[in-house]
Amino acid sequence: MMAERFVIKGENSLNGEIEVRGAKNAALKVFIASLLTDKEWTISNVPEIGDMKTEIELLKDLGVKIKREKKGVYKVQTKDIKKIELSSDWVQKIRTSIILAGPMLARFGKIKLFYPGGCFIGKRPIDLFLEGLIALGARFREDQKGFWLETKGLKGTTFIFPQISVTATECLIMAAVLAKGKTVLKNAAMEPEIVSLAEFLNSCGAKIKGAGTPQIEIEGVDSLDEGNYQTIPDRIETGTFAILAAATKSKVKIINCCPAHLEVFWTILHKIGVNFEIGEDFVLVNPSYKLKPVNVVTHEYPGFPTDLQPPLTVLLTQAKGLSLIRETIFEGRLFYTDILNQMGANIIMCDPHRIVIQGPTKLYGRRIVSPDIRAGISLLIAALISKGESIIENIEQIDRGYEKIEERLQKIGADIKRIK
């Protein structure tokens, strides 16, 4: 398969409407949660992205029947699961595979997993998953290639997360749904995607209370029913498009979104001086010319999202003065700033967790390589505000998280092409 790349000519003002797709991190988890029942689920507003396609193939390899009804709508049925050992080829491509341990243990009592792959940001240890599942009654054994988890029946327990983890919270919610008795999860993550998952599982017969708070209580049930799930809008895409509009000094209306999921983010944009209006399901960003520096610390929800830190860094290269960003979630997430410096930015890395941005600086087009999903979309924004032409390679990383991004940007005036 030939590698594809983006060719972008910068310094174009954009104008028009751009629609937010379904949340990647919500749809991925609901597809996995389908393993909790043999009933059919209909999942709508599914983003057509690389990570979604990879997970669908992984589930099909297990025997899950997945039918694409039309764009963004899928029928999922897990009645005829063929095996409980995941193919290492698929597991290495997407790290959310570890979450399958929750529903597979709950329903089948056994799973073999290889160590997950996917993004290269930080090591992202799976200790929290294992500790939580063992607390629920799973047994763990390891070999050279991976590990087995087995149980004669999961039982409710109280588990305190030593650190907040979205994916571990989701995994244990799914495991506890079919466990015997009551499970209490303390210091749980509170992301909107967790609330959405819990509300949908409840509509199928689960008994989950407290999702969206630090303490979640799950009363185990015997089985789940069929259901229809509408994927919530992607809040990271919403914020990314707002930053893109502000950085390019454009008037862009972001539609089909949920601004209420980004309250801290909007506070930061207001401090920077971005001119925007918020509606119930849209955000209108107007041209913003006098951007101010700001200090930002990434934090678990409802704090400033780590996935919006790279795009924000690009925006702050255009603000007048010194900005400080502290990354507290992922190791190694700031290394993309070297590429921005090659484009003309003035960013100093104080240590692996902190950067100082001196702005405003003129950016210039270059040939660059996308290192991961969020850094990739940030370099795309940088290319759109740069003088001259940029070529971005390894764009499959961007495709993992953003559906047909070049086509959507072309509709609002971006000069971007996908070529082989």
Tab-separated table of C-alpha atoms in Angstrom:
chain	number	residue	atom	x	y	z
A	1	MET	CA	0.000	0.000	0.000
A	2	MET	CA	1.465	3.341	-1.030
A	3	ALA	CA	2.046	5.914	1.690
A	4	GLU	CA	-0.122	8.997	1.563
A	5	ARG	CA	0.738	12.549	2.580
A	6	PHE	CA	-0.868	15.948	2.870
A	7	VAL	CA	0.307	18.899	0.800
A	8	ILE	CA	-0.806	22.162	2.393
A	9	LYS	CA	-0.421	25.777	1.338
A	10	GLY	CA	-0.765	28.111	4.293
A	11	GLU	CA	-1.955	31.621	5.094
A	12	ASN	CA	-5.485	31.118	3.737
A	13	SER	CA	-8.403	32.577	5.679
A	14	LEU	CA	-11.148	29.992	6.186
A	15	ASN	CA	-14.893	30.503	6.241
A	16	GLY	CA	-18.003	28.353	6.627
A	17	GLU	CA	-19.401	25.508	8.703
A	18	ILE	CA	-17.620	22.368	9.843
A	19	GLU	CA	-19.458	19.457	11.431
A	20	VAL	CA	-18.177	17.506	14.415
A	21	ARG	CA	-18.217	13.710	14.089
A	22	GLY	CA	-19.031	11.183	16.803
A	23	ALA	CA	-16.566	10.840	19.660
A	24	LYS	CA	-13.854	8.316	18.857
A	25	ASN	CA	-13.344	7.464	22.532
A	26	ALA	CA	-17.066	6.857	23.069
A	27	ALA	CA	-17.770	4.723	19.985
A	28	LEU	CA	-14.703	2.522	20.534
A	29	LYS	CA	-15.889	1.589	24.038
A	30	VAL	CA	-19.512	0.878	23.102
A	31	PHE	CA	-18.414	-1.556	20.376
A	32	ILE	CA	-16.352	-3.349	23.026
A	33	ALA	CA	-19.245	-3.253	25.513
A	34	SER	CA	-21.361	-5.194	22.987
A	35	LEU	CA	-19.482	-8.291	24.174
A	36	LEU	CA	-21.530	-8.122	27.389
A	37	THR	CA	-24.658	-9.449	25.639
A	38	ASP	CA	-25.726	-11.764	22.851
A	39	LYS	CA	-28.455	-9.277	21.879
A	40	GLU	CA	-28.113	-6.999	18.847
A	41	TRP	CA	-27.084	-3.371	19.300
A	42	THR	CA	-27.398	-0.527	16.801
A	43	ILE	CA	-24.618	2.051	17.104
A	44	SER	CA	-25.053	5.371	15.267
A	45	ASN	CA	-22.952	8.486	14.572
A	46	VAL	CA	-19.840	6.300	14.432
A	47	PRO	CA	-16.773	8.168	13.100
A	48	GLU	CA	-15.272	6.539	10.009
A	49	ILE	CA	-11.670	6.686	11.229
A	50	GLY	CA	-8.639	4.430	11.281
A	51	ASP	CA	-8.900	3.380	14.937
A	52	MET	CA	-12.567	2.478	14.470
A	53	LYS	CA	-11.824	0.314	11.413
A	54	THR	CA	-9.023	-1.467	13.261
A	55	GLU	CA	-11.216	-2.244	16.260
A	56	ILE	CA	-14.043	-3.519	14.051
A	57	GLU	CA	-11.630	-5.950	12.384
A	58	LEU	CA	-10.340	-7.045	15.812
A	59	LEU	CA	-13.897	-7.781	16.971
A	60	LYS	CA	-14.751	-9.601	13.747
A	61	ASP	CA	-11.687	-11.778	14.335
A	62	LEU	CA	-13.316	-12.863	17.618
A	63	GLY	CA	-16.550	-13.758	15.819
A	64	VAL	CA	-18.540	-10.567	16.376
A	65	LYS	CA	-20.983	-9.901	13.533
A	66	ILE	CA	-20.781	-6.252	12.491
A	67	LYS	CA	-22.853	-4.894	9.622
A	68	ARG	CA	-22.525	-1.357	8.284
A	69	GLU	CA	-26.106	-0.276	7.559
A	70	LYS	CA	-25.100	3.103	6.145
A	71	LYS	CA	-22.527	5.784	6.842
A	72	GLY	CA	-21.956	5.931	10.583
A	73	VAL	CA	-24.579	3.277	11.497
A	74	TYR	CA	-23.635	-0.265	12.496
A	75	LYS	CA	-25.487	-3.374	13.687
A	76	VAL	CA	-23.416	-5.365	16.194
A	77	GLN	CA	-24.211	-8.896	17.396
A	78	THR	CA	-21.913	-11.033	19.567
A	79	LYS	CA	-23.900	-14.274	19.797
A	80	ASP	CA	-21.321	-16.460	18.055
A	81	ILE	CA	-17.958	-15.631	19.635
A	82	LYS	CA	-15.400	-18.073	18.191
A	83	LYS	CA	-12.447	-17.611	20.536
A	84	ILE	CA	-11.198	-15.897	23.662
A	85	GLU	CA	-7.621	-15.301	22.441
A	86	LEU	CA	-7.046	-12.018	20.645
A	87	SER	CA	-4.807	-11.952	17.589
A	88	SER	CA	-1.517	-10.222	18.426
A	89	ASP	CA	-1.584	-8.498	15.024
A	90	TRP	CA	-4.718	-6.536	15.946
A	91	VAL	CA	-3.846	-5.977	19.601
A	92	GLN	CA	-0.545	-4.340	18.685
A	93	LYS	CA	-2.378	-1.826	16.495
A	94	ILE	CA	-4.795	-0.447	19.077
A	95	ARG	CA	-4.311	-0.115	22.824
A	96	THR	CA	-8.026	-0.099	23.681
A	97	SER	CA	-7.829	-3.869	23.229
A	98	ILE	CA	-6.996	-4.147	26.947
A	99	ILE	CA	-10.538	-2.941	27.735
A	100	LEU	CA	-11.917	-6.139	26.157
A	101	ALA	CA	-10.744	-7.935	29.293
A	102	GLY	CA	-13.662	-6.434	31.245
A	103	PRO	CA	-16.622	-7.686	29.182
A	104	MET	CA	-14.880	-10.923	28.099
A	105	LEU	CA	-14.209	-11.935	31.708
A	106	ALA	CA	-17.715	-10.952	32.754
A	107	ARG	CA	-19.419	-12.982	30.039
A	108	PHE	CA	-17.012	-15.818	29.169
A	109	GLY	CA	-14.732	-16.056	32.215
A	110	LYS	CA	-11.486	-16.111	30.267
A	111	ILE	CA	-9.348	-14.086	27.850
A	112	LYS	CA	-5.802	-14.133	26.517
A	113	LEU	CA	-4.289	-10.772	25.650
A	114	PHE	CA	-1.063	-9.625	24.103
A	115	TYR	CA	0.457	-6.403	25.327
A	116	PRO	CA	-1.377	-3.510	23.626
A	117	GLY	CA	0.052	-1.214	20.988
A	118	GLY	CA	-1.412	1.829	19.236
A	119	CYS	CA	-0.113	5.259	20.170
A	120	PHE	CA	3.518	5.671	21.238
A	121	ILE	CA	2.838	8.477	23.743
A	122	GLY	CA	4.203	7.243	27.040
A	123	LYS	CA	4.173	3.639	28.197
A	124	ARG	CA	0.585	3.743	29.441
A	125	PRO	CA	0.935	0.819	31.901
A	126	ILE	CA	-1.912	-1.652	32.236
A	127	ASP	CA	-1.358	-2.272	35.953
A	128	LEU	CA	-4.578	-0.444	36.898
A	129	PHE	CA	-6.631	-2.741	34.666
A	130	LEU	CA	-5.085	-5.862	36.132
A	131	GLU	CA	-5.371	-4.698	39.750
A	132	GLY	CA	-9.041	-3.831	39.281
A	133	LEU	CA	-9.947	-7.069	37.504
A	134	ILE	CA	-8.070	-9.155	40.089
A	135	ALA	CA	-10.001	-7.304	42.835
A	136	LEU	CA	-13.208	-8.397	41.075
A	137	GLY	CA	-12.088	-12.032	41.180
A	138	ALA	CA	-9.920	-12.589	38.084
A	139	ARG	CA	-6.765	-14.714	38.192
A	140	PHE	CA	-3.680	-13.605	36.272
A	141	ARG	CA	-0.931	-15.654	34.651
A	142	GLU	CA	1.722	-14.583	32.177
A	143	ASP	CA	3.827	-16.136	29.441
A	144	GLN	CA	6.443	-14.751	27.030
A	145	LYS	CA	3.916	-13.332	24.566
A	146	GLY	CA	1.121	-12.067	26.766
A	147	PHE	CA	-1.128	-13.004	29.646
A	148	TRP	CA	-4.257	-14.923	30.595
A	149	LEU	CA	-7.071	-13.648	32.784
A	150	GLU	CA	-9.543	-16.202	34.122
A	151	THR	CA	-12.390	-16.297	36.624
A	152	LYS	CA	-15.031	-18.707	37.913
A	153	GLY	CA	-17.270	-15.688	38.373
A	154	LEU	CA	-16.618	-12.013	39.030
A	155	LYS	CA	-17.832	-10.683	42.380
A	156	GLY	CA	-18.601	-7.126	43.421
A	157	THR	CA	-15.929	-5.296	45.369
A	158	THR	CA	-14.744	-1.841	46.348
A	159	PHE	CA	-11.824	-0.674	44.269
A	160	ILE	CA	-9.953	2.605	44.737
A	161	PHE	CA	-8.013	3.841	41.706
A	162	PRO	CA	-4.573	4.997	42.919
A	163	GLN	CA	-4.616	7.362	39.946
A	164	ILE	CA	-7.410	8.492	37.652
A	165	SER	CA	-7.714	6.506	34.429
A	166	VAL	CA	-10.494	6.834	31.855
A	167	THR	CA	-9.955	3.504	30.141
A	168	ALA	CA	-9.455	1.563	33.382
A	169	THR	CA	-12.683	3.094	34.756
A	170	GLU	CA	-14.547	2.011	31.611
A	171	CYS	CA	-13.052	-1.479	31.747
A	172	LEU	CA	-14.088	-2.043	35.371
A	173	ILE	CA	-17.583	-0.635	34.787
A	174	MET	CA	-18.079	-3.215	32.035
A	175	ALA	CA	-16.670	-6.036	34.162
A	176	ALA	CA	-18.850	-5.101	37.137
A	177	VAL	CA	-22.091	-4.892	35.135
A	178	LEU	CA	-22.425	-8.700	35.098
A	179	ALA	CA	-20.569	-9.390	38.384
A	180	LYS	CA	-22.415	-10.805	41.379
A	181	GLY	CA	-23.277	-8.159	43.930
A	182	LYS	CA	-22.306	-4.518	44.277
A	183	THR	CA	-19.125	-2.866	43.016
A	184	VAL	CA	-17.957	0.566	44.165
A	185	LEU	CA	-15.288	2.375	42.130
A	186	LYS	CA	-13.639	5.300	43.926
A	187	ASN	CA	-11.455	8.041	42.410
A	188	ALA	CA	-13.060	7.133	39.072
A	189	ALA	CA	-12.645	9.201	35.914
A	190	MET	CA	-15.533	11.560	35.108
A	191	GLU	CA	-15.292	12.113	31.328
A	192	PRO	CA	-18.499	12.611	29.276
A	193	GLU	CA	-17.659	9.411	27.394
A	194	ILE	CA	-17.962	7.463	30.670
A	195	VAL	CA	-21.340	9.047	31.411
A	196	SER	CA	-22.519	8.226	27.900
A	197	LEU	CA	-21.413	4.586	28.226
A	198	ALA	CA	-23.092	4.187	31.617
A	199	GLU	CA	-26.362	5.767	30.486
A	200	PHE	CA	-26.513	3.470	27.465
A	201	LEU	CA	-25.729	0.345	29.499
A	202	ASN	CA	-28.482	1.366	31.937
A	203	SER	CA	-30.905	1.621	29.012
A	204	CYS	CA	-30.028	-2.018	28.264
A	205	GLY	CA	-30.703	-3.158	31.825
A	206	ALA	CA	-27.528	-2.354	33.766
A	207	LYS	CA	-27.670	-0.709	37.193
A	208	ILE	CA	-24.974	1.968	37.298
A	209	LYS	CA	-25.105	5.040	39.542
A	210	GLY	CA	-22.724	7.977	39.898
A	211	ALA	CA	-21.129	8.046	36.429
A	212	GLY	CA	-19.646	11.511	35.994
A	213	THR	CA	-18.635	11.668	39.680
A	214	PRO	CA	-15.537	10.259	41.457
A	215	GLN	CA	-17.590	7.381	42.927
A	216	ILE	CA	-19.474	4.942	40.716
A	217	GLU	CA	-21.687	2.161	42.067
A	218	ILE	CA	-22.665	-0.837	39.969
A	219	GLU	CA	-25.176	-3.462	41.020
A	220	GLY	CA	-24.557	-6.590	38.964
A	221	VAL	CA	-27.302	-7.950	36.714
A	222	ASP	CA	-27.725	-11.317	35.014
A	223	SER	CA	-27.869	-10.051	31.431
A	224	LEU	CA	-28.270	-7.027	29.157
A	225	ASP	CA	-30.882	-6.404	26.471
A	226	GLU	CA	-30.731	-5.028	22.938
A	227	GLY	CA	-30.175	-1.307	22.546
A	228	ASN	CA	-29.647	1.717	20.308
A	229	TYR	CA	-26.680	3.984	20.963
A	230	GLN	CA	-26.142	7.456	19.504
A	231	THR	CA	-22.470	8.405	19.791
A	232	ILE	CA	-21.968	11.753	21.506
A	233	PRO	CA	-20.120	14.522	19.592
A	234	ASP	CA	-16.329	14.464	19.795
A	235	ARG	CA	-15.301	17.186	22.245
A	236	ILE	CA	-11.647	16.973	21.187
A	237	GLU	CA	-12.600	17.591	17.566
A	238	THR	CA	-14.789	20.510	18.692
A	239	GLY	CA	-11.891	22.143	20.539
A	240	THR	CA	-9.452	21.423	17.734
A	241	PHE	CA	-11.668	23.154	15.167
A	242	ALA	CA	-12.076	26.169	17.465
A	243	ILE	CA	-8.292	26.463	17.757
A	244	LEU	CA	-7.897	26.027	13.994
A	245	ALA	CA	-10.319	28.905	13.361
A	246	ALA	CA	-8.597	31.148	15.916
A	247	ALA	CA	-5.101	30.372	14.606
A	248	THR	CA	-6.065	31.118	10.991
A	249	LYS	CA	-7.989	34.295	12.011
A	250	SER	CA	-11.107	32.865	10.380
A	251	LYS	CA	-14.855	32.888	10.828
A	252	VAL	CA	-15.908	29.267	11.288
A	253	LYS	CA	-19.108	27.812	12.736
A	254	ILE	CA	-18.627	24.452	14.423
A	255	ILE	CA	-21.901	22.516	14.333
A	256	ASN	CA	-23.335	19.292	15.823
A	257	CYS	CA	-21.159	19.632	18.904
A	258	CYS	CA	-21.675	19.778	22.677
A	259	PRO	CA	-19.873	22.857	24.040
A	260	ALA	CA	-20.927	21.964	27.605
A	261	HIS	CA	-18.288	19.198	27.561
A	262	LEU	CA	-15.463	21.782	27.280
A	263	GLU	CA	-16.132	24.425	29.927
A	264	VAL	CA	-12.515	24.794	31.113
A	265	PHE	CA	-11.294	24.894	27.522
A	266	TRP	CA	-13.604	27.805	26.678
A	267	THR	CA	-12.349	29.649	29.764
A	268	ILE	CA	-8.773	29.318	28.509
A	269	LEU	CA	-9.702	30.471	24.985
A	270	HIS	CA	-11.422	33.518	26.496
A	271	LYS	CA	-8.252	34.381	28.444
A	272	ILE	CA	-6.218	34.129	25.242
A	273	GLY	CA	-8.550	36.626	23.578
A	274	VAL	CA	-10.256	34.367	21.053
A	275	ASN	CA	-13.511	35.875	19.762
A	276	PHE	CA	-16.223	33.223	19.927
A	277	GLU	CA	-19.893	32.630	20.707
A	278	ILE	CA	-21.332	29.459	22.228
A	279	GLY	CA	-24.753	27.956	21.498
A	280	GLU	CA	-26.357	24.771	22.761
A	281	ASP	CA	-24.964	22.670	19.897
A	282	PHE	CA	-22.660	25.036	18.008
A	283	VAL	CA	-19.700	27.364	18.443
A	284	LEU	CA	-19.079	30.372	16.204
A	285	VAL	CA	-15.452	31.509	16.120
A	286	ASN	CA	-14.858	34.967	14.670
A	287	PRO	CA	-11.509	36.366	13.475
A	288	SER	CA	-9.229	36.945	16.469
A	289	TYR	CA	-6.257	39.309	16.064
A	290	LYS	CA	-4.864	40.181	19.510
A	291	LEU	CA	-4.004	36.909	21.200
A	292	LYS	CA	-2.601	36.950	24.744
A	293	PRO	CA	-0.304	34.436	26.457
A	294	VAL	CA	-1.635	32.034	29.074
A	295	ASN	CA	-0.411	29.370	31.496
A	296	VAL	CA	-2.112	25.969	31.168
A	297	VAL	CA	-1.881	22.714	33.122
A	298	THR	CA	-3.481	19.623	31.580
A	299	HIS	CA	-5.730	17.685	33.938
A	300	GLU	CA	-8.280	14.902	33.992
A	301	TYR	CA	-11.871	15.926	33.238
A	302	PRO	CA	-13.252	18.467	33.889
A	303	GLY	CA	-9.794	20.057	33.601
A	304	PHE	CA	-7.999	21.107	30.422
A	305	PRO	CA	-7.831	18.025	28.119
A	306	THR	CA	-4.396	16.655	27.330
A	307	ASP	CA	-5.572	15.909	23.776
A	308	LEU	CA	-6.086	19.649	23.176
A	309	GLN	CA	-2.674	20.610	24.511
A	310	PRO	CA	-0.801	20.180	21.178
A	311	PRO	CA	-3.287	22.302	19.155
A	312	LEU	CA	-3.277	24.962	21.879
A	313	THR	CA	0.525	25.110	21.715
A	314	VAL	CA	0.292	25.977	18.013
A	315	LEU	CA	-2.194	28.762	18.796
A	316	LEU	CA	0.065	30.178	21.512
A	317	THR	CA	2.934	30.572	19.031
A	318	GLN	CA	0.768	33.403	17.668
A	319	ALA	CA	0.089	35.058	21.062
A	320	LYS	CA	2.144	38.046	22.174
A	321	GLY	CA	4.287	37.116	25.177
A	322	LEU	CA	5.400	34.070	27.161
A	323	SER	CA	3.073	31.104	27.701
A	324	LEU	CA	3.774	28.109	29.917
A	325	ILE	CA	2.237	24.666	29.355
A	326	ARG	CA	2.583	21.845	31.841
A	327	GLU	CA	1.635	18.354	30.634
A	328	THR	CA	0.612	16.117	33.544
A	329	ILE	CA	-1.085	13.168	31.819
A	330	PHE	CA	1.273	11.568	29.281
A	331	GLU	CA	5.025	11.132	29.238
A	332	GLY	CA	6.673	12.288	26.031
A	333	ARG	CA	3.694	14.233	24.716
A	334	LEU	CA	5.701	17.464	24.291
A	335	PHE	CA	8.384	16.165	21.944
A	336	TYR	CA	6.459	17.307	18.857
A	337	THR	CA	7.484	20.879	19.757
A	338	ASP	CA	10.865	20.222	18.107
A	339	ILE	CA	9.010	20.054	14.786
A	340	LEU	CA	7.225	23.344	15.490
A	341	ASN	CA	10.607	24.939	16.197
A	342	GLN	CA	11.810	23.712	12.798
A	343	MET	CA	8.847	25.607	11.329
A	344	GLY	CA	9.896	28.830	13.086
A	345	ALA	CA	8.322	28.588	16.544
A	346	ASN	CA	10.246	29.648	19.637
A	347	ILE	CA	9.491	26.930	22.190
A	348	ILE	CA	11.820	25.952	25.030
A	349	MET	CA	11.413	22.570	26.683
A	350	CYS	CA	12.177	23.070	30.379
A	351	ASP	CA	11.795	19.356	31.119
A	352	PRO	CA	9.696	16.492	29.681
A	353	HIS	CA	6.574	17.993	31.305
A	354	ARG	CA	6.912	21.754	30.708
A	355	ILE	CA	7.397	24.065	27.763
A	356	VAL	CA	7.669	27.855	27.439
A	357	ILE	CA	6.319	29.411	24.244
A	358	GLN	CA	7.520	32.855	23.095
A	359	GLY	CA	5.182	34.493	20.627
A	360	PRO	CA	4.204	35.677	18.215
A	361	THR	CA	6.446	33.943	15.678
A	362	LYS	CA	6.132	33.517	11.937
A	363	LEU	CA	5.850	29.874	10.877
A	364	TYR	CA	7.179	28.531	7.574
A	365	GLY	CA	6.172	25.498	5.541
A	366	ARG	CA	8.345	22.385	5.767
A	367	ARG	CA	8.314	18.666	5.072
A	368	ILE	CA	7.350	17.103	8.393
A	369	VAL	CA	6.250	13.747	9.823
A	370	SER	CA	3.176	13.258	12.019
A	371	PRO	CA	4.275	11.446	15.220
A	372	ASP	CA	0.800	10.683	16.640
A	373	ILE	CA	-2.886	11.589	16.332
A	374	ARG	CA	-3.009	14.823	18.325
A	375	ALA	CA	0.430	16.113	17.399
A	376	GLY	CA	-0.436	15.301	13.784
A	377	ILE	CA	-3.566	17.468	13.695
A	378	SER	CA	-1.593	20.210	15.451
A	379	LEU	CA	1.104	20.172	12.774
A	380	LEU	CA	-1.684	20.370	10.199
A	381	ILE	CA	-2.938	23.555	11.907
A	382	ALA	CA	0.624	24.885	11.957
A	383	ALA	CA	0.891	24.211	8.220
A	384	LEU	CA	-2.352	26.122	7.589
A	385	ILE	CA	-0.916	29.270	9.227
A	386	SER	CA	2.581	28.906	7.755
A	387	LYS	CA	4.069	30.824	4.875
A	388	GLY	CA	4.561	28.588	1.843
A	389	GLU	CA	3.952	24.874	1.349
A	390	SER	CA	4.121	22.067	3.887
A	391	ILE	CA	4.162	18.334	3.294
A	392	ILE	CA	2.970	16.121	6.155
A	393	GLU	CA	3.910	12.439	6.029
A	394	ASN	CA	2.720	9.483	8.147
A	395	ILE	CA	-0.807	10.876	7.914
A	396	GLU	CA	-2.332	7.531	8.826
A	397	GLN	CA	-1.755	8.756	12.380
A	398	ILE	CA	-4.098	11.703	11.690
A	399	ASP	CA	-6.575	9.399	9.917
A	400	ARG	CA	-6.761	7.303	13.102
A	401	GLY	CA	-8.670	10.094	14.821
A	402	TYR	CA	-10.136	12.475	12.223
A	403	GLU	CA	-12.545	11.394	9.510
A	404	LYS	CA	-11.620	12.601	5.989
A	405	ILE	CA	-10.096	15.713	7.495
A	406	GLU	CA	-8.804	17.116	4.214
A	407	GLU	CA	-12.264	16.992	2.584
A	408	ARG	CA	-13.868	18.754	5.533
A	409	LEU	CA	-11.203	21.457	5.595
A	410	GLN	CA	-11.399	21.963	1.833
A	411	LYS	CA	-15.095	22.859	2.229
A	412	ILE	CA	-14.182	25.828	4.439
A	413	GLY	CA	-11.402	27.040	2.145
A	414	ALA	CA	-8.239	25.229	3.239
A	415	ASP	CA	-5.656	24.528	0.515
A	416	ILE	CA	-4.947	20.909	1.410
A	417	LYS	CA	-4.544	17.844	-0.798
A	418	ARG	CA	-4.035	14.156	-0.095
A	419	ILE	CA	-1.530	12.568	-2.476
A	420	LYS	CA	0.249	9.221	-2.765
